[in-house]
Amino acid sequence: MVKHIILWTLKSELSETEKETIKAGIKEGLEGLAGKVPGLLEVKVQIAGRLCSSNADVMLDCTLESEEALKAYAVHPAHVEVANTKVRPFTALRSCLDFEI
């Protein structure tokens, strides 16, 4: 199995109200991929409870069957649609950590 962890920082020019709406959209969109993307076993998006010591706004935590499933997830049309409409337009920074478990 493979873990796919992403941290995003939203664009600084967004208001706090906009950020809350965007974070909710990211959560809904990415968690909605469960059952739609083959090999995606679990997906969680953390948007609440952020402490002021944090330097990221959103965390994606996915578990996939294999590295091949991760590669397929990256180009799956449902994932690409969420990334292009709910994530990429609003994020300034992205960090990724993928590892086998």
mmCIF file of N, CA, C and O in Angstrom:
data_model
loop_
_atom_site.group_PDB
_atom_site.id
_atom_site.type_symbol
_atom_site.label_atom_id
_atom_site.label_comp_id
_atom_site.label_asym_id
_atom_site.label_seq_id
_atom_site.Cartn_x
_atom_site.Cartn_y
_atom_site.Cartn_z
ATOM 1 N N MET A 1 0.844 -1.186 0.000
ATOM 2 C CA MET A 1 0.000 0.000 0.000
ATOM 3 C C MET A 1 0.883 1.240 0.000
ATOM 4 O O MET A 1 2.041 1.195 0.390
ATOM 5 N N VAL A 2 0.292 2.340 -0.417
ATOM 6 C CA VAL A 2 1.001 3.607 -0.558
ATOM 7 C C VAL A 2 0.199 4.707 0.128
ATOM 8 O O VAL A 2 -1.024 4.763 0.000
ATOM 9 N N LYS A 3 0.904 5.569 0.848
ATOM 10 C CA LYS A 3 0.306 6.792 1.402
ATOM 11 C C LYS A 3 0.677 7.944 0.475
ATOM 12 O O LYS A 3 1.807 8.031 -0.013
ATOM 13 N N HIS A 4 -0.277 8.821 0.266
ATOM 14 C CA HIS A 4 -0.107 10.021 -0.568
ATOM 15 C C HIS A 4 -0.568 11.192 0.293
ATOM 16 O O HIS A 4 -1.769 11.330 0.563
ATOM 17 N N ILE A 5 0.381 11.973 0.770
ATOM 18 C CA ILE A 5 0.089 13.099 1.662
ATOM 19 C C ILE A 5 0.430 14.398 0.925
ATOM 20 O O ILE A 5 1.538 14.551 0.411
ATOM 21 N N ILE A 6 -0.514 15.319 0.914
ATOM 22 C CA ILE A 6 -0.312 16.634 0.291
ATOM 23 C C ILE A 6 -0.650 17.711 1.315
ATOM 24 O O ILE A 6 -1.646 17.606 2.032
ATOM 25 N N LEU A 7 0.180 18.744 1.358
ATOM 26 C CA LEU A 7 -0.110 19.950 2.133
ATOM 27 C C LEU A 7 -0.191 21.113 1.158
ATOM 28 O O LEU A 7 0.681 21.269 0.299
ATOM 29 N N TRP A 8 -1.246 21.903 1.287
ATOM 30 C CA TRP A 8 -1.405 23.093 0.447
ATOM 31 C C TRP A 8 -1.490 24.333 1.316
ATOM 32 O O TRP A 8 -2.103 24.326 2.391
ATOM 33 N N THR A 9 -0.924 25.405 0.796
ATOM 34 C CA THR A 9 -1.104 26.736 1.356
ATOM 35 C C THR A 9 -1.914 27.531 0.345
ATOM 36 O O THR A 9 -1.555 27.584 -0.843
ATOM 37 N N LEU A 10 -3.009 28.100 0.805
ATOM 38 C CA LEU A 10 -3.864 28.881 -0.086
ATOM 39 C C LEU A 10 -3.226 30.230 -0.392
ATOM 40 O O LEU A 10 -2.379 30.726 0.363
ATOM 41 N N LYS A 11 -3.648 30.821 -1.489
ATOM 42 C CA LYS A 11 -3.115 32.127 -1.905
ATOM 43 C C LYS A 11 -3.410 33.177 -0.845
ATOM 44 O O LYS A 11 -4.522 33.244 -0.305
ATOM 45 N N SER A 12 -2.422 34.006 -0.565
ATOM 46 C CA SER A 12 -2.528 34.996 0.511
ATOM 47 C C SER A 12 -3.548 36.090 0.205
ATOM 48 O O SER A 12 -4.083 36.705 1.135
ATOM 49 N N GLU A 13 -3.829 36.338 -1.048
ATOM 50 C CA GLU A 13 -4.776 37.410 -1.380
ATOM 51 C C GLU A 13 -6.229 37.022 -1.126
ATOM 52 O O GLU A 13 -7.126 37.869 -1.191
ATOM 53 N N LEU A 14 -6.483 35.767 -0.797
ATOM 54 C CA LEU A 14 -7.852 35.333 -0.499
ATOM 55 C C LEU A 14 -8.268 35.790 0.897
ATOM 56 O O LEU A 14 -7.471 35.753 1.828
ATOM 57 N N SER A 15 -9.514 36.211 1.034
ATOM 58 C CA SER A 15 -10.036 36.593 2.346
ATOM 59 C C SER A 15 -10.261 35.339 3.182
ATOM 60 O O SER A 15 -10.311 34.221 2.654
ATOM 61 N N GLU A 16 -10.424 35.498 4.472
ATOM 62 C CA GLU A 16 -10.687 34.346 5.347
ATOM 63 C C GLU A 16 -11.993 33.658 4.971
ATOM 64 O O GLU A 16 -12.080 32.427 4.996
ATOM 65 N N THR A 17 -12.987 34.436 4.586
ATOM 66 C CA THR A 17 -14.261 33.856 4.149
ATOM 67 C C THR A 17 -14.068 33.034 2.879
ATOM 68 O O THR A 17 -14.588 31.919 2.764
ATOM 69 N N GLU A 18 -13.320 33.581 1.926
ATOM 70 C CA GLU A 18 -13.035 32.844 0.688
ATOM 71 C C GLU A 18 -12.271 31.556 1.000
ATOM 72 O O GLU A 18 -12.571 30.492 0.442
ATOM 73 N N LYS A 19 -11.293 31.639 1.897
ATOM 74 C CA LYS A 19 -10.493 30.464 2.251
ATOM 75 C C LYS A 19 -11.359 29.363 2.845
ATOM 76 O O LYS A 19 -11.186 28.188 2.526
ATOM 77 N N GLU A 20 -12.292 29.728 3.704
ATOM 78 C CA GLU A 20 -13.163 28.724 4.310
ATOM 79 C C GLU A 20 -14.023 28.030 3.253
ATOM 80 O O GLU A 20 -14.203 26.812 3.278
ATOM 81 N N THR A 21 -14.542 28.806 2.317
ATOM 82 C CA THR A 21 -15.358 28.253 1.235
ATOM 83 C C THR A 21 -14.519 27.342 0.336
ATOM 84 O O THR A 21 -14.955 26.247 -0.037
ATOM 85 N N ILE A 22 -13.325 27.778 0.019
ATOM 86 C CA ILE A 22 -12.424 26.998 -0.841
ATOM 87 C C ILE A 22 -12.021 25.699 -0.150
ATOM 88 O O ILE A 22 -12.033 24.630 -0.765
ATOM 89 N N LYS A 23 -11.667 25.777 1.123
ATOM 90 C CA LYS A 23 -11.278 24.571 1.858
ATOM 91 C C LYS A 23 -12.422 23.558 1.891
ATOM 92 O O LYS A 23 -12.203 22.357 1.697
ATOM 93 N N ALA A 24 -13.633 24.029 2.103
ATOM 94 C CA ALA A 24 -14.791 23.129 2.104
ATOM 95 C C ALA A 24 -14.968 22.483 0.732
ATOM 96 O O ALA A 24 -15.286 21.290 0.635
ATOM 97 N N GLY A 25 -14.750 23.242 -0.331
ATOM 98 C CA GLY A 25 -14.857 22.705 -1.689
ATOM 99 C C GLY A 25 -13.787 21.669 -1.989
ATOM 100 O O GLY A 25 -14.055 20.648 -2.636
ATOM 101 N N ILE A 26 -12.562 21.920 -1.518
ATOM 102 C CA ILE A 26 -11.477 20.957 -1.690
ATOM 103 C C ILE A 26 -11.819 19.665 -0.969
ATOM 104 O O ILE A 26 -11.680 18.569 -1.523
ATOM 105 N N LYS A 27 -12.282 19.779 0.262
ATOM 106 C CA LYS A 27 -12.642 18.595 1.055
ATOM 107 C C LYS A 27 -13.747 17.800 0.364
ATOM 108 O O LYS A 27 -13.632 16.581 0.179
ATOM 109 N N GLU A 28 -14.799 18.471 -0.029
ATOM 110 C CA GLU A 28 -15.919 17.799 -0.684
ATOM 111 C C GLU A 28 -15.476 17.130 -1.983
ATOM 112 O O GLU A 28 -15.830 15.975 -2.260
ATOM 113 N N GLY A 29 -14.700 17.850 -2.763
ATOM 114 C CA GLY A 29 -14.265 17.318 -4.057
ATOM 115 C C GLY A 29 -13.356 16.115 -3.931
ATOM 116 O O GLY A 29 -13.573 15.080 -4.580
ATOM 117 N N LEU A 30 -12.323 16.216 -3.094
ATOM 118 C CA LEU A 30 -11.369 15.117 -2.975
ATOM 119 C C LEU A 30 -11.951 13.918 -2.237
ATOM 120 O O LEU A 30 -11.750 12.773 -2.649
ATOM 121 N N GLU A 31 -12.687 14.149 -1.162
ATOM 122 C CA GLU A 31 -13.296 13.020 -0.455
ATOM 123 C C GLU A 31 -14.372 12.358 -1.307
ATOM 124 O O GLU A 31 -14.646 11.170 -1.159
ATOM 125 N N GLY A 32 -14.938 13.107 -2.236
ATOM 126 C CA GLY A 32 -15.926 12.554 -3.154
ATOM 127 C C GLY A 32 -15.346 11.591 -4.180
ATOM 128 O O GLY A 32 -16.081 10.922 -4.904
ATOM 129 N N LEU A 33 -14.020 11.506 -4.249
ATOM 130 C CA LEU A 33 -13.378 10.577 -5.177
ATOM 131 C C LEU A 33 -13.405 9.135 -4.665
ATOM 132 O O LEU A 33 -13.170 8.206 -5.434
ATOM 133 N N ALA A 34 -13.700 8.962 -3.380
ATOM 134 C CA ALA A 34 -13.785 7.608 -2.812
ATOM 135 C C ALA A 34 -14.835 6.815 -3.573
ATOM 136 O O ALA A 34 -15.952 7.288 -3.799
ATOM 137 N N GLY A 35 -14.464 5.630 -4.019
ATOM 138 C CA GLY A 35 -15.376 4.789 -4.775
ATOM 139 C C GLY A 35 -15.417 5.089 -6.262
ATOM 140 O O GLY A 35 -16.034 4.352 -7.025
ATOM 141 N N LYS A 36 -14.771 6.166 -6.686
ATOM 142 C CA LYS A 36 -14.758 6.539 -8.100
ATOM 143 C C LYS A 36 -13.429 6.233 -8.775
ATOM 144 O O LYS A 36 -13.376 6.066 -9.989
ATOM 145 N N VAL A 37 -12.341 6.222 -8.003
ATOM 146 C CA VAL A 37 -11.003 6.025 -8.556
ATOM 147 C C VAL A 37 -10.505 4.641 -8.153
ATOM 148 O O VAL A 37 -10.344 4.376 -6.957
ATOM 149 N N PRO A 38 -10.283 3.767 -9.114
ATOM 150 C CA PRO A 38 -9.791 2.428 -8.782
ATOM 151 C C PRO A 38 -8.471 2.492 -8.003
ATOM 152 O O PRO A 38 -7.588 3.293 -8.325
ATOM 153 N N GLY A 39 -8.373 1.676 -6.963
ATOM 154 C CA GLY A 39 -7.151 1.616 -6.172
ATOM 155 C C GLY A 39 -7.067 2.623 -5.055
ATOM 156 O O GLY A 39 -6.161 2.552 -4.226
ATOM 157 N N LEU A 40 -7.986 3.585 -5.011
ATOM 158 C CA LEU A 40 -8.035 4.572 -3.929
ATOM 159 C C LEU A 40 -8.814 3.953 -2.780
ATOM 160 O O LEU A 40 -10.034 3.790 -2.852
ATOM 161 N N LEU A 41 -8.109 3.595 -1.722
ATOM 162 C CA LEU A 41 -8.724 2.872 -0.617
ATOM 163 C C LEU A 41 -9.335 3.791 0.424
ATOM 164 O O LEU A 41 -10.371 3.478 1.001
ATOM 165 N N GLU A 42 -8.681 4.910 0.692
ATOM 166 C CA GLU A 42 -9.152 5.845 1.719
ATOM 167 C C GLU A 42 -8.674 7.244 1.360
ATOM 168 O O GLU A 42 -7.553 7.423 0.881
ATOM 169 N N VAL A 43 -9.526 8.231 1.609
ATOM 170 C CA VAL A 43 -9.144 9.622 1.368
ATOM 171 C C VAL A 43 -9.756 10.491 2.451
ATOM 172 O O VAL A 43 -10.947 10.413 2.722
ATOM 173 N N LYS A 44 -8.900 11.296 3.077
ATOM 174 C CA LYS A 44 -9.340 12.241 4.107
ATOM 175 C C LYS A 44 -8.700 13.590 3.832
ATOM 176 O O LYS A 44 -7.521 13.671 3.487
ATOM 177 N N VAL A 45 -9.485 14.636 4.026
ATOM 178 C CA VAL A 45 -8.979 15.999 3.872
ATOM 179 C C VAL A 45 -9.193 16.726 5.188
ATOM 180 O O VAL A 45 -10.313 16.800 5.688
ATOM 181 N N GLN A 46 -8.114 17.239 5.742
ATOM 182 C CA GLN A 46 -8.154 17.957 7.019
ATOM 183 C C GLN A 46 -8.191 19.458 6.748
ATOM 184 O O GLN A 46 -7.263 20.001 6.128
ATOM 185 N N ILE A 47 -9.265 20.115 7.202
ATOM 186 C CA ILE A 47 -9.383 21.566 7.016
ATOM 187 C C ILE A 47 -9.701 22.287 8.321
ATOM 188 O O ILE A 47 -9.609 23.509 8.383
ATOM 189 N N ALA A 48 -10.070 21.555 9.356
ATOM 190 C CA ALA A 48 -10.500 22.176 10.611
ATOM 191 C C ALA A 48 -9.463 21.942 11.712
ATOM 192 O O ALA A 48 -8.637 21.038 11.630
ATOM 193 N N GLY A 49 -9.504 22.772 12.738
ATOM 194 C CA GLY A 49 -8.658 22.582 13.904
ATOM 195 C C GLY A 49 -7.230 23.037 13.722
ATOM 196 O O GLY A 49 -6.359 22.722 14.529
ATOM 197 N N ARG A 50 -6.979 23.794 12.678
ATOM 198 C CA ARG A 50 -5.619 24.257 12.364
ATOM 199 C C ARG A 50 -5.090 25.148 13.482
ATOM 200 O O ARG A 50 -5.719 26.130 13.857
ATOM 201 N N LEU A 51 -3.917 24.788 13.990
ATOM 202 C CA LEU A 51 -3.274 25.594 15.028
ATOM 203 C C LEU A 51 -2.464 26.713 14.392
ATOM 204 O O LEU A 51 -2.008 26.598 13.244
ATOM 205 N N CYS A 52 -2.241 27.799 15.112
ATOM 206 C CA CYS A 52 -1.515 28.945 14.552
ATOM 207 C C CYS A 52 -0.042 28.628 14.278
ATOM 208 O O CYS A 52 0.626 29.372 13.571
ATOM 209 N N SER A 53 0.466 27.515 14.793
ATOM 210 C CA SER A 53 1.837 27.099 14.497
ATOM 211 C C SER A 53 1.962 26.467 13.105
ATOM 212 O O SER A 53 3.072 26.209 12.625
ATOM 213 N N SER A 54 0.843 26.258 12.424
ATOM 214 C CA SER A 54 0.836 25.623 11.099
ATOM 215 C C SER A 54 1.249 26.616 10.024
ATOM 216 O O SER A 54 0.985 27.815 10.133
ATOM 217 N N ASN A 55 1.872 26.095 8.969
ATOM 218 C CA ASN A 55 2.173 26.945 7.815
ATOM 219 C C ASN A 55 1.538 26.394 6.538
ATOM 220 O O ASN A 55 1.925 26.753 5.444
ATOM 221 N N ALA A 56 0.547 25.509 6.694
ATOM 222 C CA ALA A 56 -0.253 25.014 5.578
ATOM 223 C C ALA A 56 -1.719 25.124 5.980
ATOM 224 O O ALA A 56 -2.046 25.198 7.163
ATOM 225 N N ASP A 57 -2.591 25.154 4.973
ATOM 226 C CA ASP A 57 -4.026 25.346 5.213
ATOM 227 C C ASP A 57 -4.854 24.074 5.085
ATOM 228 O O ASP A 57 -5.896 23.952 5.731
ATOM 229 N N VAL A 58 -4.412 23.156 4.242
ATOM 230 C CA VAL A 58 -5.196 21.955 3.920
ATOM 231 C C VAL A 58 -4.250 20.764 3.829
ATOM 232 O O VAL A 58 -3.150 20.888 3.294
ATOM 233 N N MET A 59 -4.716 19.600 4.326
ATOM 234 C CA MET A 59 -3.945 18.369 4.184
ATOM 235 C C MET A 59 -4.808 17.289 3.546
ATOM 236 O O MET A 59 -5.946 17.065 3.966
ATOM 237 N N LEU A 60 -4.254 16.636 2.538
ATOM 238 C CA LEU A 60 -4.859 15.465 1.922
ATOM 239 C C LEU A 60 -4.080 14.240 2.395
ATOM 240 O O LEU A 60 -2.850 14.221 2.336
ATOM 241 N N ASP A 61 -4.791 13.225 2.854
ATOM 242 C CA ASP A 61 -4.187 11.972 3.313
ATOM 243 C C ASP A 61 -4.910 10.836 2.604
ATOM 244 O O ASP A 61 -6.072 10.562 2.901
ATOM 245 N N CYS A 62 -4.232 10.201 1.640
ATOM 246 C CA CYS A 62 -4.819 9.111 0.863
ATOM 247 C C CYS A 62 -4.058 7.817 1.098
ATOM 248 O O CYS A 62 -2.841 7.833 1.269
ATOM 249 N N THR A 63 -4.784 6.733 1.035
ATOM 250 C CA THR A 63 -4.178 5.410 1.000
ATOM 251 C C THR A 63 -4.598 4.759 -0.307
ATOM 252 O O THR A 63 -5.792 4.725 -0.637
ATOM 253 N N LEU A 64 -3.602 4.267 -1.035
ATOM 254 C CA LEU A 64 -3.856 3.615 -2.318
ATOM 255 C C LEU A 64 -3.267 2.212 -2.305
ATOM 256 O O LEU A 64 -2.366 1.922 -1.522
ATOM 257 N N GLU A 65 -3.761 1.363 -3.196
ATOM 258 C CA GLU A 65 -3.340 -0.039 -3.235
ATOM 259 C C GLU A 65 -1.862 -0.213 -3.559
ATOM 260 O O GLU A 65 -1.224 -1.122 -3.050
ATOM 261 N N SER A 66 -1.317 0.653 -4.428
ATOM 262 C CA SER A 66 0.042 0.451 -4.930
ATOM 263 C C SER A 66 0.567 1.739 -5.557
ATOM 264 O O SER A 66 -0.185 2.705 -5.748
ATOM 265 N N GLU A 67 1.833 1.717 -5.922
ATOM 266 C CA GLU A 67 2.412 2.858 -6.627
ATOM 267 C C GLU A 67 1.746 3.024 -7.994
ATOM 268 O O GLU A 67 1.535 4.154 -8.455
ATOM 269 N N GLU A 68 1.395 1.925 -8.620
ATOM 270 C CA GLU A 68 0.693 1.985 -9.909
ATOM 271 C C GLU A 68 -0.675 2.643 -9.742
ATOM 272 O O GLU A 68 -1.106 3.419 -10.590
ATOM 273 N N ALA A 69 -1.366 2.325 -8.649
ATOM 274 C CA ALA A 69 -2.659 2.961 -8.378
ATOM 275 C C ALA A 69 -2.492 4.458 -8.149
ATOM 276 O O ALA A 69 -3.342 5.252 -8.579
ATOM 277 N N LEU A 70 -1.401 4.866 -7.504
ATOM 278 C CA LEU A 70 -1.122 6.288 -7.304
ATOM 279 C C LEU A 70 -0.911 6.983 -8.645
ATOM 280 O O LEU A 70 -1.448 8.076 -8.884
ATOM 281 N N LYS A 71 -0.158 6.357 -9.523
ATOM 282 C CA LYS A 71 0.072 6.932 -10.858
ATOM 283 C C LYS A 71 -1.234 7.063 -11.629
ATOM 284 O O LYS A 71 -1.465 8.072 -12.311
ATOM 285 N N ALA A 72 -2.095 6.054 -11.525
ATOM 286 C CA ALA A 72 -3.386 6.103 -12.210
ATOM 287 C C ALA A 72 -4.296 7.170 -11.606
ATOM 288 O O ALA A 72 -5.026 7.856 -12.328
ATOM 289 N N TYR A 73 -4.255 7.309 -10.282
ATOM 290 C CA TYR A 73 -5.031 8.335 -9.574
ATOM 291 C C TYR A 73 -4.653 9.726 -10.084
ATOM 292 O O TYR A 73 -5.521 10.579 -10.300
ATOM 293 N N ALA A 74 -3.368 9.949 -10.276
ATOM 294 C CA ALA A 74 -2.882 11.274 -10.687
ATOM 295 C C ALA A 74 -3.493 11.741 -12.005
ATOM 296 O O ALA A 74 -3.702 12.945 -12.191
ATOM 297 N N VAL A 75 -3.802 10.811 -12.897
ATOM 298 C CA VAL A 75 -4.327 11.179 -14.218
ATOM 299 C C VAL A 75 -5.793 10.794 -14.404
ATOM 300 O O VAL A 75 -6.356 11.012 -15.479
ATOM 301 N N HIS A 76 -6.416 10.255 -13.355
ATOM 302 C CA HIS A 76 -7.828 9.871 -13.464
ATOM 303 C C HIS A 76 -8.676 11.121 -13.725
ATOM 304 O O HIS A 76 -8.503 12.145 -13.054
ATOM 305 N N PRO A 77 -9.584 11.079 -14.690
ATOM 306 C CA PRO A 77 -10.364 12.277 -15.042
ATOM 307 C C PRO A 77 -11.109 12.908 -13.867
ATOM 308 O O PRO A 77 -11.183 14.144 -13.784
ATOM 309 N N ALA A 78 -11.657 12.120 -12.960
ATOM 310 C CA ALA A 78 -12.378 12.687 -11.815
ATOM 311 C C ALA A 78 -11.420 13.451 -10.901
ATOM 312 O O ALA A 78 -11.758 14.530 -10.405
ATOM 313 N N HIS A 79 -10.221 12.916 -10.693
ATOM 314 C CA HIS A 79 -9.221 13.601 -9.867
ATOM 315 C C HIS A 79 -8.733 14.871 -10.555
ATOM 316 O O HIS A 79 -8.620 15.929 -9.923
ATOM 317 N N VAL A 80 -8.446 14.772 -11.838
ATOM 318 C CA VAL A 80 -7.962 15.941 -12.593
ATOM 319 C C VAL A 80 -9.003 17.064 -12.556
ATOM 320 O O VAL A 80 -8.649 18.244 -12.392
ATOM 321 N N GLU A 81 -10.277 16.715 -12.669
ATOM 322 C CA GLU A 81 -11.354 17.720 -12.620
ATOM 323 C C GLU A 81 -11.363 18.448 -11.276
ATOM 324 O O GLU A 81 -11.451 19.680 -11.224
ATOM 325 N N VAL A 82 -11.263 17.701 -10.187
ATOM 326 C CA VAL A 82 -11.236 18.325 -8.848
ATOM 327 C C VAL A 82 -9.991 19.194 -8.708
ATOM 328 O O VAL A 82 -10.066 20.337 -8.247
ATOM 329 N N ALA A 83 -8.848 18.673 -9.110
ATOM 330 C CA ALA A 83 -7.595 19.423 -8.988
ATOM 331 C C ALA A 83 -7.650 20.732 -9.782
ATOM 332 O O ALA A 83 -7.222 21.782 -9.291
ATOM 333 N N ASN A 84 -8.182 20.663 -10.990
ATOM 334 C CA ASN A 84 -8.194 21.842 -11.864
ATOM 335 C C ASN A 84 -9.245 22.875 -11.495
ATOM 336 O O ASN A 84 -9.105 24.044 -11.856
ATOM 337 N N THR A 85 -10.308 22.468 -10.792
ATOM 338 C CA THR A 85 -11.380 23.409 -10.484
ATOM 339 C C THR A 85 -11.436 23.832 -9.022
ATOM 340 O O THR A 85 -11.869 24.941 -8.719
ATOM 341 N N LYS A 86 -11.014 22.965 -8.109
ATOM 342 C CA LYS A 86 -11.175 23.251 -6.682
ATOM 343 C C LYS A 86 -9.854 23.461 -5.947
ATOM 344 O O LYS A 86 -9.851 24.003 -4.840
ATOM 345 N N VAL A 87 -8.734 23.026 -6.531
ATOM 346 C CA VAL A 87 -7.458 23.102 -5.815
ATOM 347 C C VAL A 87 -6.485 24.071 -6.480
ATOM 348 O O VAL A 87 -6.142 25.112 -5.905
ATOM 349 N N ARG A 88 -6.020 23.752 -7.653
ATOM 350 C CA ARG A 88 -4.933 24.518 -8.297
ATOM 351 C C ARG A 88 -5.198 26.019 -8.436
ATOM 352 O O ARG A 88 -4.279 26.813 -8.225
ATOM 353 N N PRO A 89 -6.416 26.437 -8.763
ATOM 354 C CA PRO A 89 -6.618 27.887 -8.927
ATOM 355 C C PRO A 89 -6.437 28.691 -7.631
ATOM 356 O O PRO A 89 -6.260 29.906 -7.681
ATOM 357 N N PHE A 90 -6.473 28.028 -6.484
ATOM 358 C CA PHE A 90 -6.508 28.733 -5.204
ATOM 359 C C PHE A 90 -5.280 28.503 -4.325
ATOM 360 O O PHE A 90 -5.181 29.077 -3.245
ATOM 361 N N THR A 91 -4.351 27.654 -4.777
ATOM 362 C CA THR A 91 -3.211 27.318 -3.932
ATOM 363 C C THR A 91 -1.929 27.988 -4.411
ATOM 364 O O THR A 91 -1.691 28.118 -5.610
ATOM 365 N N ALA A 92 -1.126 28.394 -3.438
ATOM 366 C CA ALA A 92 0.161 29.036 -3.722
ATOM 367 C C ALA A 92 1.309 28.045 -3.580
ATOM 368 O O ALA A 92 2.291 28.127 -4.324
ATOM 369 N N LEU A 93 1.202 27.134 -2.616
ATOM 370 C CA LEU A 93 2.264 26.170 -2.349
ATOM 371 C C LEU A 93 1.683 24.773 -2.192
ATOM 372 O O LEU A 93 0.589 24.610 -1.634
ATOM 373 N N ARG A 94 2.449 23.791 -2.648
ATOM 374 C CA ARG A 94 2.061 22.381 -2.534
ATOM 375 C C ARG A 94 3.288 21.581 -2.127
ATOM 376 O O ARG A 94 4.343 21.702 -2.740
ATOM 377 N N SER A 95 3.130 20.754 -1.109
ATOM 378 C CA SER A 95 4.174 19.809 -0.719
ATOM 379 C C SER A 95 3.573 18.417 -0.753
ATOM 380 O O SER A 95 2.425 18.208 -0.373
ATOM 381 N N CYS A 96 4.372 17.442 -1.191
ATOM 382 C CA CYS A 96 3.888 16.083 -1.361
ATOM 383 C C CYS A 96 4.860 15.110 -0.707
ATOM 384 O O CYS A 96 6.079 15.266 -0.843
ATOM 385 N N LEU A 97 4.317 14.096 -0.043
ATOM 386 C CA LEU A 97 5.111 12.989 0.470
ATOM 387 C C LEU A 97 4.358 11.706 0.143
ATOM 388 O O LEU A 97 3.233 11.494 0.606
ATOM 389 N N ASP A 98 4.974 10.863 -0.698
ATOM 390 C CA ASP A 98 4.422 9.561 -1.039
ATOM 391 C C ASP A 98 5.359 8.504 -0.471
ATOM 392 O O ASP A 98 6.579 8.616 -0.606
ATOM 393 N N PHE A 99 4.787 7.467 0.155
ATOM 394 C CA PHE A 99 5.625 6.418 0.726
ATOM 395 C C PHE A 99 4.845 5.122 0.844
ATOM 396 O O PHE A 99 3.625 5.113 0.912
ATOM 397 N N GLU A 100 5.587 4.007 0.858
ATOM 398 C CA GLU A 100 4.984 2.694 1.011
ATOM 399 C C GLU A 100 4.743 2.410 2.486
ATOM 400 O O GLU A 100 5.535 2.803 3.341
ATOM 401 N N ILE A 101 3.634 1.713 2.751
ATOM 402 C CA ILE A 101 3.337 1.314 4.136
ATOM 403 C C ILE A 101 3.146 -0.193 4.191
ATOM 404 O O ILE A 101 2.928 -0.832 3.181
#
